[in-house]
XYZ file of C-alpha atoms in Angstrom:
543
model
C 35.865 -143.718 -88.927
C 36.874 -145.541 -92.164
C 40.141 -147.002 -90.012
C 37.364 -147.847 -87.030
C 35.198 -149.726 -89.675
C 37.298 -151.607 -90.956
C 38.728 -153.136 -87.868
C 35.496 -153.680 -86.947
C 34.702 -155.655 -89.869
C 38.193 -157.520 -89.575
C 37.380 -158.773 -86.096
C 33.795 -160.460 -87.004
C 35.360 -161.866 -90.443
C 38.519 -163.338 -88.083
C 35.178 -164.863 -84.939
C 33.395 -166.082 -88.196
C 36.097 -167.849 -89.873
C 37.688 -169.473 -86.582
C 33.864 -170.709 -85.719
C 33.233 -172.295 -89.278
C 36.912 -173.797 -89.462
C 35.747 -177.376 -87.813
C 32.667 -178.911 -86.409
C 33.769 -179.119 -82.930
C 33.936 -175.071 -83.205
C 30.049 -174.688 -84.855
C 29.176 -177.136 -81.732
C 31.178 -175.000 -79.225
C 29.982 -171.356 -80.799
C 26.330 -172.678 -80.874
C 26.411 -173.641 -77.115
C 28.026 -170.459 -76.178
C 25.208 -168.792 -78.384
C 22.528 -170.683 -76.384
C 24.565 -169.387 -73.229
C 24.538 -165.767 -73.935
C 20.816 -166.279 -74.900
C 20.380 -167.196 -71.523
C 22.280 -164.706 -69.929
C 20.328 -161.647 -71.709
C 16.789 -162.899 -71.000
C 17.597 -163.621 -67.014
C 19.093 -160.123 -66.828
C 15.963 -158.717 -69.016
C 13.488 -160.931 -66.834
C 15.416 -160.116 -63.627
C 14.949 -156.063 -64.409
C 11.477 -156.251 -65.473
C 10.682 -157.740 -62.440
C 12.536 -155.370 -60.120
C 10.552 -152.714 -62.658
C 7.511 -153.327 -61.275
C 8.504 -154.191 -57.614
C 10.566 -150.359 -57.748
C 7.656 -147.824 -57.825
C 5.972 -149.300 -54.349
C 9.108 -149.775 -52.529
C 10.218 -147.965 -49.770
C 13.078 -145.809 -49.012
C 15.205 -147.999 -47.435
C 14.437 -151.077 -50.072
C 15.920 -148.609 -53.150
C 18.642 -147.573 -50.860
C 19.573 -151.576 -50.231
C 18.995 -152.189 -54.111
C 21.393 -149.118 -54.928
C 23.688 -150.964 -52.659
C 23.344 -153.914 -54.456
C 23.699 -152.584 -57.978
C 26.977 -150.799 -57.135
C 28.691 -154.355 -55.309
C 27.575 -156.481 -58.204
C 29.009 -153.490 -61.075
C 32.377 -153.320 -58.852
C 32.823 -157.092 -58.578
C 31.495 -157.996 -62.247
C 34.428 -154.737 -63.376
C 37.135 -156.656 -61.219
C 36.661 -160.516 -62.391
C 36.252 -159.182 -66.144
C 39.689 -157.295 -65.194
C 41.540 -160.623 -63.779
C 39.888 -162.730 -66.312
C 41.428 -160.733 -69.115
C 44.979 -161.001 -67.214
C 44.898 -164.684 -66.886
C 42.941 -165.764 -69.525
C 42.940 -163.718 -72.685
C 45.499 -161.093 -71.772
C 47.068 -159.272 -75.341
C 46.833 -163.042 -77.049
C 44.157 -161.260 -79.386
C 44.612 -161.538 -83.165
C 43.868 -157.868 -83.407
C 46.222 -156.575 -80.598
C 48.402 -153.283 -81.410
C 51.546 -155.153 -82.890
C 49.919 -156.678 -85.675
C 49.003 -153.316 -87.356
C 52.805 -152.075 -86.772
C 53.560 -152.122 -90.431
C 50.400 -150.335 -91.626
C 51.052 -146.819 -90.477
C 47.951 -145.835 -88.491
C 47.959 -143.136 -86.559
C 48.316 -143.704 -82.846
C 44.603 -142.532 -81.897
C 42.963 -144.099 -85.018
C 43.923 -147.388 -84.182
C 43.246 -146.750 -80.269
C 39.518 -146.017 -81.261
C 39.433 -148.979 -83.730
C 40.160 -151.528 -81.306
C 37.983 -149.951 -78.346
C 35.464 -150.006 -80.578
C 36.176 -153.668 -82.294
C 36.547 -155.040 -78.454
C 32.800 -153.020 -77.821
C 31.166 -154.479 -80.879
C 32.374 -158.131 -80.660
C 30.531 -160.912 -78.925
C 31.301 -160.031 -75.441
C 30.805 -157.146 -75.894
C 27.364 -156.543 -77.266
C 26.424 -159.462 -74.434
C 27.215 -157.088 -72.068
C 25.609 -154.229 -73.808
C 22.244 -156.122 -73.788
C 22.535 -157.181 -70.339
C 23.599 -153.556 -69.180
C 20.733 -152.195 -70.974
C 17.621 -153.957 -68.956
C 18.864 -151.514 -66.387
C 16.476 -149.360 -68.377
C 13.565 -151.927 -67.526
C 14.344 -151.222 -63.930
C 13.248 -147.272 -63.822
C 10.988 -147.898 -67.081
C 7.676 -146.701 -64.596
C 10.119 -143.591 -62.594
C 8.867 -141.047 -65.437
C 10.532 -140.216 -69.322
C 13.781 -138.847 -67.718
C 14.961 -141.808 -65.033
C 14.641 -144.774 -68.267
C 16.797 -142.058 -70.290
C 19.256 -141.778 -67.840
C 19.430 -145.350 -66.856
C 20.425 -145.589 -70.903
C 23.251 -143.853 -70.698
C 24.123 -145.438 -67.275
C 24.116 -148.762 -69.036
C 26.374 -147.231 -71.657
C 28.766 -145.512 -69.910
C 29.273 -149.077 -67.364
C 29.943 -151.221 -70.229
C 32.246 -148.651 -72.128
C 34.399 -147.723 -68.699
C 34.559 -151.819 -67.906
C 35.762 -152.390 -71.477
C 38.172 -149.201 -71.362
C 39.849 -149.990 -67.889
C 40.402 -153.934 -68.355
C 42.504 -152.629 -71.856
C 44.264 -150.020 -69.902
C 45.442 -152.633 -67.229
C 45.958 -155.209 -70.176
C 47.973 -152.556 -71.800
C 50.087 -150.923 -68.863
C 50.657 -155.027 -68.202
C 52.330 -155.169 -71.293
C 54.564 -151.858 -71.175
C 55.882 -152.573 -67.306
C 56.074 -155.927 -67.060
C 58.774 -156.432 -69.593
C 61.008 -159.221 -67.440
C 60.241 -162.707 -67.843
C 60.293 -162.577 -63.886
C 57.992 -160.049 -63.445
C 55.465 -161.217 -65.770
C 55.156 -164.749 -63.958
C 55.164 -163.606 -60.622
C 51.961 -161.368 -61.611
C 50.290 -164.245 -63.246
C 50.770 -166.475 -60.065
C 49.156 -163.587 -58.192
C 46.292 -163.227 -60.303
C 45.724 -167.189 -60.563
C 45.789 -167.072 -56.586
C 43.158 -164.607 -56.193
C 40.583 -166.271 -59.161
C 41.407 -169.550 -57.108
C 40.546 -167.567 -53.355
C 37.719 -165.967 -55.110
C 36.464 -169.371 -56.238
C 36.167 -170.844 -53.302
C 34.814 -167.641 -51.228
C 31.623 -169.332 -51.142
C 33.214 -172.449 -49.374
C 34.943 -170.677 -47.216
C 32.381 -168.434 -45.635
C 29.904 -171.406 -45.835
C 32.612 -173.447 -43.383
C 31.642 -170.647 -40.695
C 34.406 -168.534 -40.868
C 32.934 -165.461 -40.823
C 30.959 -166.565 -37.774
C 29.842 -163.857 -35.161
C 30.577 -161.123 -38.102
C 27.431 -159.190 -39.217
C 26.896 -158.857 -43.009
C 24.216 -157.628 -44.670
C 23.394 -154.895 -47.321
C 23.064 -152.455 -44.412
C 26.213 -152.778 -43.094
C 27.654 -152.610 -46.347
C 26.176 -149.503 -47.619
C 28.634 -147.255 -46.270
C 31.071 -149.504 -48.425
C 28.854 -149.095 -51.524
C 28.738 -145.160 -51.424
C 32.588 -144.548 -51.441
C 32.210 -147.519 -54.100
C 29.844 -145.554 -56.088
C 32.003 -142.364 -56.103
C 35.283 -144.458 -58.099
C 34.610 -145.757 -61.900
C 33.928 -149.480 -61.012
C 30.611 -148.508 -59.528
C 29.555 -144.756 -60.309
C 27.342 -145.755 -63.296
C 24.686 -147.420 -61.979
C 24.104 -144.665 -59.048
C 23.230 -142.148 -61.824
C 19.378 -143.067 -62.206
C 19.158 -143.245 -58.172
C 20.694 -139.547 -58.340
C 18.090 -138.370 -61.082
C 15.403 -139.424 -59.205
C 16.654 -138.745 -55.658
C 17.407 -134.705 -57.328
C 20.971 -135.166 -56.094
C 22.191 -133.056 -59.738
C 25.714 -132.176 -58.087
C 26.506 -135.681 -56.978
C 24.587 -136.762 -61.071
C 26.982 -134.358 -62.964
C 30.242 -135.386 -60.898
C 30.000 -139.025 -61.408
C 28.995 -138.291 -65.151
C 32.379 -136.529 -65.165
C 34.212 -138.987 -63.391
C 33.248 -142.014 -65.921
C 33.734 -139.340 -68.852
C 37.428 -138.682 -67.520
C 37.851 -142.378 -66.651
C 37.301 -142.746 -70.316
C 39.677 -139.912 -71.252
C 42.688 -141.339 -69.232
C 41.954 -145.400 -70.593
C 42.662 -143.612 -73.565
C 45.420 -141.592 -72.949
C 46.995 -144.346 -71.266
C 46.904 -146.832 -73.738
C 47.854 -143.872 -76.389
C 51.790 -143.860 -74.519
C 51.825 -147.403 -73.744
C 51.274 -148.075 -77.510
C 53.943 -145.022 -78.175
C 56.500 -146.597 -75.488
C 56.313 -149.771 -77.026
C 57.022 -148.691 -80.854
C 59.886 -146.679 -79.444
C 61.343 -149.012 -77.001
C 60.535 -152.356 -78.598
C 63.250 -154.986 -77.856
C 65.814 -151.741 -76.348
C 64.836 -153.611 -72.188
C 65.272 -156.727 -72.954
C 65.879 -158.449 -69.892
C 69.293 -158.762 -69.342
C 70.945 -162.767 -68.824
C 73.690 -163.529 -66.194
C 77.036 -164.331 -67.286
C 76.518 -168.582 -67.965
C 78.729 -170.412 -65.598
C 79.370 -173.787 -66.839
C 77.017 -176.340 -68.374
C 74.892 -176.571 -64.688
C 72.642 -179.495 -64.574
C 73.466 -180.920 -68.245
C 77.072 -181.109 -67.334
C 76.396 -183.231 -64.515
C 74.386 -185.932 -67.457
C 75.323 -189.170 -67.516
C 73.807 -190.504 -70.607
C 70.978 -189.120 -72.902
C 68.049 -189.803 -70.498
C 69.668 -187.428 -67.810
C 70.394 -184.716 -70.557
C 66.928 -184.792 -71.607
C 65.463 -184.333 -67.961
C 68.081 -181.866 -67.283
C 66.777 -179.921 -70.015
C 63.022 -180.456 -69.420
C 63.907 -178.794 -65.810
C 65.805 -175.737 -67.024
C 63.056 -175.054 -68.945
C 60.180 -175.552 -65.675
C 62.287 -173.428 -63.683
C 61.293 -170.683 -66.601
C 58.323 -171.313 -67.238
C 55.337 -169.882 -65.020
C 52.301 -171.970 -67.303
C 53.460 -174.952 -65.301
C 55.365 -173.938 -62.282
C 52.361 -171.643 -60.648
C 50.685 -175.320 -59.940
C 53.037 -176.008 -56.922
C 52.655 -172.693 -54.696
C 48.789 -173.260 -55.862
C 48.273 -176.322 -54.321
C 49.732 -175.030 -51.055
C 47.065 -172.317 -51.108
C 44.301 -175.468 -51.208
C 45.766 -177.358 -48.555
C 45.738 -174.663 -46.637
C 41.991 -173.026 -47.906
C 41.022 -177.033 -47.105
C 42.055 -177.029 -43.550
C 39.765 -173.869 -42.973
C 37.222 -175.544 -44.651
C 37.534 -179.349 -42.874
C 37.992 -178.011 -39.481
C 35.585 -180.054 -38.215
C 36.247 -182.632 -40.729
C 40.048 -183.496 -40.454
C 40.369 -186.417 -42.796
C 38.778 -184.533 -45.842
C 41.929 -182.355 -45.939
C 43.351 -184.950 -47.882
C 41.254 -183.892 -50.654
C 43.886 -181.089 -51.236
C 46.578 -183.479 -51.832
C 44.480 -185.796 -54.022
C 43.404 -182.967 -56.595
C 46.751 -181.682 -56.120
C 48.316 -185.080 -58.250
C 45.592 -184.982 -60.621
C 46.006 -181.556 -61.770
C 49.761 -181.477 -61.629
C 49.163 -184.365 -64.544
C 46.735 -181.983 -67.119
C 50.579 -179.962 -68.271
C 52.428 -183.277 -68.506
C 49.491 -184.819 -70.790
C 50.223 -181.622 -73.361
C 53.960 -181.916 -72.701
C 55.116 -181.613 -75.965
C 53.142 -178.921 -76.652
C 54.216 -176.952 -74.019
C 57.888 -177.430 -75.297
C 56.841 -176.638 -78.878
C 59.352 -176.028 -81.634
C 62.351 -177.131 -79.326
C 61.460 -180.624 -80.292
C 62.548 -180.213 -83.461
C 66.104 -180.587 -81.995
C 65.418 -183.468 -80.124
C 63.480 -185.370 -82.935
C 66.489 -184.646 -85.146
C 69.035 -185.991 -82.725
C 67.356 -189.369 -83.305
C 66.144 -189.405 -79.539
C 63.865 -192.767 -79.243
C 60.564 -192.456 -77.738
C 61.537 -194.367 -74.549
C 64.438 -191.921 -73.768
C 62.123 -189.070 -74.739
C 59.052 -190.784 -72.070
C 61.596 -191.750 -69.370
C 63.013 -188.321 -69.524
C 60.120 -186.691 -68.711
C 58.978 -189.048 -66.352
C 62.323 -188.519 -64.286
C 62.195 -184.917 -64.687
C 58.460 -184.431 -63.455
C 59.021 -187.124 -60.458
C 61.859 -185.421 -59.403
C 59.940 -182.377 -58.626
C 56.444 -183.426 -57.792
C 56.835 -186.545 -55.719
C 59.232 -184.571 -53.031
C 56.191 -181.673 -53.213
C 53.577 -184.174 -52.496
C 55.257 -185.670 -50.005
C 55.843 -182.014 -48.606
C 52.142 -181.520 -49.404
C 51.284 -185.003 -47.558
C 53.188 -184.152 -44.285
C 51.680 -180.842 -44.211
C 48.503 -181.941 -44.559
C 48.920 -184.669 -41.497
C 50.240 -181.990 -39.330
C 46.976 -179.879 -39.642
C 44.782 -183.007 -39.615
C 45.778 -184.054 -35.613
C 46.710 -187.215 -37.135
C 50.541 -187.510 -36.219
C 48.941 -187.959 -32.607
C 48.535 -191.844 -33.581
C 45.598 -194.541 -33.534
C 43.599 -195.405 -36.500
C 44.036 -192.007 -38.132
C 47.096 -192.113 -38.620
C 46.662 -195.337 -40.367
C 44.231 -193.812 -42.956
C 46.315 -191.124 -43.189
C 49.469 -192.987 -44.655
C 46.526 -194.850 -46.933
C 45.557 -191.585 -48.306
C 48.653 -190.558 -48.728
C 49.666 -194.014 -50.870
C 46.652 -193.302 -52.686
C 47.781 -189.606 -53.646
C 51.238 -191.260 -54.674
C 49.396 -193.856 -57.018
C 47.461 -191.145 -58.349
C 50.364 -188.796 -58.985
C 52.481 -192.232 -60.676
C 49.138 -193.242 -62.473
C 48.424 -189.759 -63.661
C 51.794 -189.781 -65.136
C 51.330 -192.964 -66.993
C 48.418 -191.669 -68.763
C 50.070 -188.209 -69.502
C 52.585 -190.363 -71.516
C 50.274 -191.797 -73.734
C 48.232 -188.758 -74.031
C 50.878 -186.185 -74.548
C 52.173 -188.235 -77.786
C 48.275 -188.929 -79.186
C 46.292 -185.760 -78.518
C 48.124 -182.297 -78.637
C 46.358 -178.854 -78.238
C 47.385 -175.077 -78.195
C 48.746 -173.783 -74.891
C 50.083 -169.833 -74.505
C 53.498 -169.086 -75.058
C 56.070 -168.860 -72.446
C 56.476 -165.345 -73.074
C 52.730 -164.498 -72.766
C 51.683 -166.778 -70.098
C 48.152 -164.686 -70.122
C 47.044 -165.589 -73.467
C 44.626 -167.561 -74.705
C 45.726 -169.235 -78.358
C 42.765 -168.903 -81.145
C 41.180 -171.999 -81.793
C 40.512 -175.693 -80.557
C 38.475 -174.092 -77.789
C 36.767 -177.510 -77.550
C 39.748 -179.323 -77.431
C 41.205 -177.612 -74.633
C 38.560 -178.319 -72.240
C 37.368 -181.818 -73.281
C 41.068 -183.305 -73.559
C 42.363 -182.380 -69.643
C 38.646 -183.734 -68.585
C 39.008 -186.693 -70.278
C 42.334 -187.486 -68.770
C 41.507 -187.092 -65.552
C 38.515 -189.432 -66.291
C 41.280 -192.522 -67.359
C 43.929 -191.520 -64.519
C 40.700 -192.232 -62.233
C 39.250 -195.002 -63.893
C 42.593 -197.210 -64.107
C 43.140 -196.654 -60.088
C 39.446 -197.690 -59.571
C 41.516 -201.374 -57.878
C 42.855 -198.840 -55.254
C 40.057 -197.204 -54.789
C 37.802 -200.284 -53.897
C 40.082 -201.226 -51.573
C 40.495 -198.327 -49.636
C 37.301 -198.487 -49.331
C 36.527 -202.127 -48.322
C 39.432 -201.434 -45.825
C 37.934 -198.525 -44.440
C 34.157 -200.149 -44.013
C 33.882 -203.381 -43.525
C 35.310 -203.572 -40.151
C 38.444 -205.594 -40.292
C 38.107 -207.861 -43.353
C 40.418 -206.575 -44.700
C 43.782 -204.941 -43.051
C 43.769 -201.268 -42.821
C 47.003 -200.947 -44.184
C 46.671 -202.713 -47.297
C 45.598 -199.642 -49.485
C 49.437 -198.244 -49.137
C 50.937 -201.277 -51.033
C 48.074 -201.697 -53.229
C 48.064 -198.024 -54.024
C 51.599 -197.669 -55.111
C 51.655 -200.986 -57.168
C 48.494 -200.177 -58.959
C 50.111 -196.420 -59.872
C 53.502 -198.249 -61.054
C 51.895 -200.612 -63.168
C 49.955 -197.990 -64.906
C 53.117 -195.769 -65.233
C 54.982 -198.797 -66.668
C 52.409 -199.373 -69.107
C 51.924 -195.795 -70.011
C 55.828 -195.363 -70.318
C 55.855 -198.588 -73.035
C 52.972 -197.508 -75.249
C 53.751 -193.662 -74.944
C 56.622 -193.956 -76.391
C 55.755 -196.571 -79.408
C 53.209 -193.912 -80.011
C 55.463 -191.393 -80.329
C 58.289 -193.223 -82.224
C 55.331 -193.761 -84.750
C 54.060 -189.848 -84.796
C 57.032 -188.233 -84.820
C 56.323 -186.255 -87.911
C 53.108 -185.832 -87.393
C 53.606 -184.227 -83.620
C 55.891 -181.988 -85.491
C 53.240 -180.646 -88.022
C 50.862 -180.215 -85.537
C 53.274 -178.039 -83.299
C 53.886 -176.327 -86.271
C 50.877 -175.278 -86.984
C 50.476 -174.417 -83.410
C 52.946 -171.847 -83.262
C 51.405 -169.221 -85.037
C 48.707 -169.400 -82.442
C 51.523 -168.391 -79.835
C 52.514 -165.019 -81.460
């Protein structure tokens, strides 16, 4: 256990020392503190309350609470599961390959970083939370509280145990650059569906279909007999006298635990024997493909920039993703078909938050650009033709999809608004850009490596929410001239023309990405060295 201990100790030393290394980390851990806080006393308060409700309730109310218990363990198991894979994948300081040169044994380390994932902050959140389920049975008698202990247990520990099994079988299979970006698309399309599940059934869709907790209790006992939901039917069983059903769950999480284990035991095996021997294999290079087709140093450099978005899933799951809204939108605007364009209008703004951290997202590989003696204007207008190449055709795509499903290419006055909102979603995606240009030069933060799109680099936490809000605040506020009069052309009843917004839209947009353009790169002619110290530093979060 001395191994065990001192990862242990290693992990809160490495939280405590990435919390205290700025302010704006103190200010973040402190809120998350307050949030956890939270968390534990509305699970606590939530338990003691079904505590006392439990003893008078009928039959039928446990039965629809068991049901209950077992939907929310199986979904809460699943969205910690795709969490990890999109979020924090293996990006963890403490993963297996940074104790490859210490000699641990296989199973040492294996229980040293179960146990270092089941004592950190998330962790022991989810232990406290887990463990009101004791509150809940506290009046059932001395043996239901006891059992609803090591129910709580067991849930957190298998949770824990499968999401590093998946994270660690994720690792081991998906070896091909490929591969690993087509399953983080996936998983980024199913948080994004299960996001806006509440939408979606609110729009009606599931209208004339009968759901309630009756209907889905048949669901909930096959759930409860599979590890995502078999721990919190063990009290239920105690009480109910069911010991067969009690001792083969107990079994099942207990193997469950077994196999986690065993599984990341040859998947941490495979990958000291096999390291670097499938490394994916390259096709033959046939000629100098888009560079050799540059002109002058401009196209070179947005030749380049595109090579590398055709590799690179961080940035290139944002254009199949904003087909899924437009199409999740028209379900949900049915009876609304103007407010489809919403999908199209989020779509420009968020295809801007990657361009504002552009040059972190190429990282060291400016080095060779910076050294070439590349000016900032050549560097800003390359990625400005690179980007615009790619996003304006897939907005217009976007924008002719979404008038087909709005009834608008009928004619009349909705058309008319229709081309306006589409001018406005142009201006926004040439007004977004602007702002990216100045931004991407001024204020850098980590992003994941290429390689390991699921990571999440340590540090800056802050920064890498605030920044991307705050840019979409200024790419909104500078196209507040369009805005008012779209508006004044869609309300006051022919004082002004309807299609006005279209030219007023796309001026305002080039204007800001003219002015972005000039300063962006007189900001970045000036920062040069200091963008490269910064993505220095930045690397080492990317390992």
């Amino acid at each position: 256990m001395s191994t065990a201990s001192t990862i242990i100790a290693m992990r809160w030393s490495i939280t405590w020392s990435t919390i205290k290394h700025s302010s704006w980390q103190m200010v973040g851990a402190i809120i998350s503190l307050l949030m956890v806080i939270g968390i534990c006393l509305a699970s606590w308060q939530a338990s003691l309350t079904l505590g006392g409700w439990l003893p008078s309730a009928g039959s039928g109310n446990r039965q629809r609470m068991g049901t209950l218990l077992v939907l929310f363990l199986v979904g809460l198991t699943l969205g910690v599961v795709l969490i990890q894979l999109a979020f924090l994948g293996q990006g963890s300081i403490l993963g297996p390959s940074r104790f490859v040169l210490y000699g641990i044994p296989d199973s040492q380390l294996q229980v040293g970083l179960y146990l270092a994932g089941l004592t950190g902050p998330t962790g022991l959140t989810g232990l406290v939370c887990f463990l009101a389920l004791t509150a809940v049975y506290a009046r059932m008698g001395v043996g239901a509280p006891i059992v609803a202990l090591v129910a709580a247990l067991l849930a957190v520990m298998v949770m824990l145990a499968l999401s590093r099994a998946v994270l660690d079988l994720v690792g081991t299979l998906m070896v091909s650059q490929r591969s690993r970006s087509g399953l983080y698309l996936l998983v980024t399309v199913v948080i994004m569906l299960l996001c806006l599940l509440p939408s979606l059934l609110d729009s009606g869709i599931m209208d004339g279909m009968a759901v309630d907790t009756d209907s889905l209790k048949s669901a909930a006992d096959i759930l409860a007999w599979t590890p995502l939901g078999a721990a919190v039917r063990l009290p239920e069983d105690f009480l109910s006298g069911s010991w067969w059903a009690l001792l083969g769950r107990l079994c099942m999480e207990l193997a469950t635990l077994a196999l986690c284990f065993m599984i990341g035991m040859l998947c941490l095996r495979h990958d000291r024997l096999y390291a670097g021997a499938r490394a994916e294999r390259s096709g033959a290079p046939k000629g100098l493909g888009m560079l050799g087709r540059s002109r002058d140093t401009v196209d070179a450099m947005a030749a380049r920039l595109l090579i590398y978005l055709r590799q690179d899933p961080r940035k290139l799951a944002s254009y199949p993703l904003l087909l899924v809204v437009v199409i999740l939108y028209a379900v949900i605007f049915r009876q609304m078909p103007m407010l489809l364009w919403l999908g199209p209008i989020l779509g420009a703004l968020m295809l801007e938050i990657p361009e504002g951290n552009a040059l972190a997202y190429d990282g060291l590989a400016l080095r060779m650009e910076i050294a070439s003696g590349v000016k900032g204007r050549e560097d800003r207008q390359s990625r400005v033709r690179s980007h615009l190449s790619v996003a304006l055709p897939y907005m217009l795509l976007l924008g002719l999809v979404t008038l087909t499903l709005s009834g608008a290419m009928k004619g009349g006055r909705d058309l008319i608004i229709s081309l306006d909102m589409l001018a406005v979603t142009v201006g926004l995606l040439l007004s977004g850009l602007g702002v990216a240009q100045i931004f991407s030069a001024l204020l850098i933060y980590p992003v994941p490596s290429m390689d390991q799109p699921f990571t999440s680099p340590q540090g800056r936490a802050v920064a890498q929410g605030f920044l991307p809000i705050l840019q979409l605040l200024a790419s909104l506020v500078i196209m507040l001239p369009t805005f008012l009069v779209t508006l004044l052309a869609m309300t006051t009843g022919g004082v002004l023309p309807l299609w006005l917004p279209v030219p007023v839209a796309l001026a305002n947009g080039l204007v800001v990405l003219a002015v972005g353009v000039a300063l962006g790169s007189r900001i970045f002619d000036r920062r040069q060295s200091a963008i490269l110290l910064t993505l220095d530093r930045y690397a080492s979060l990317q390992s």
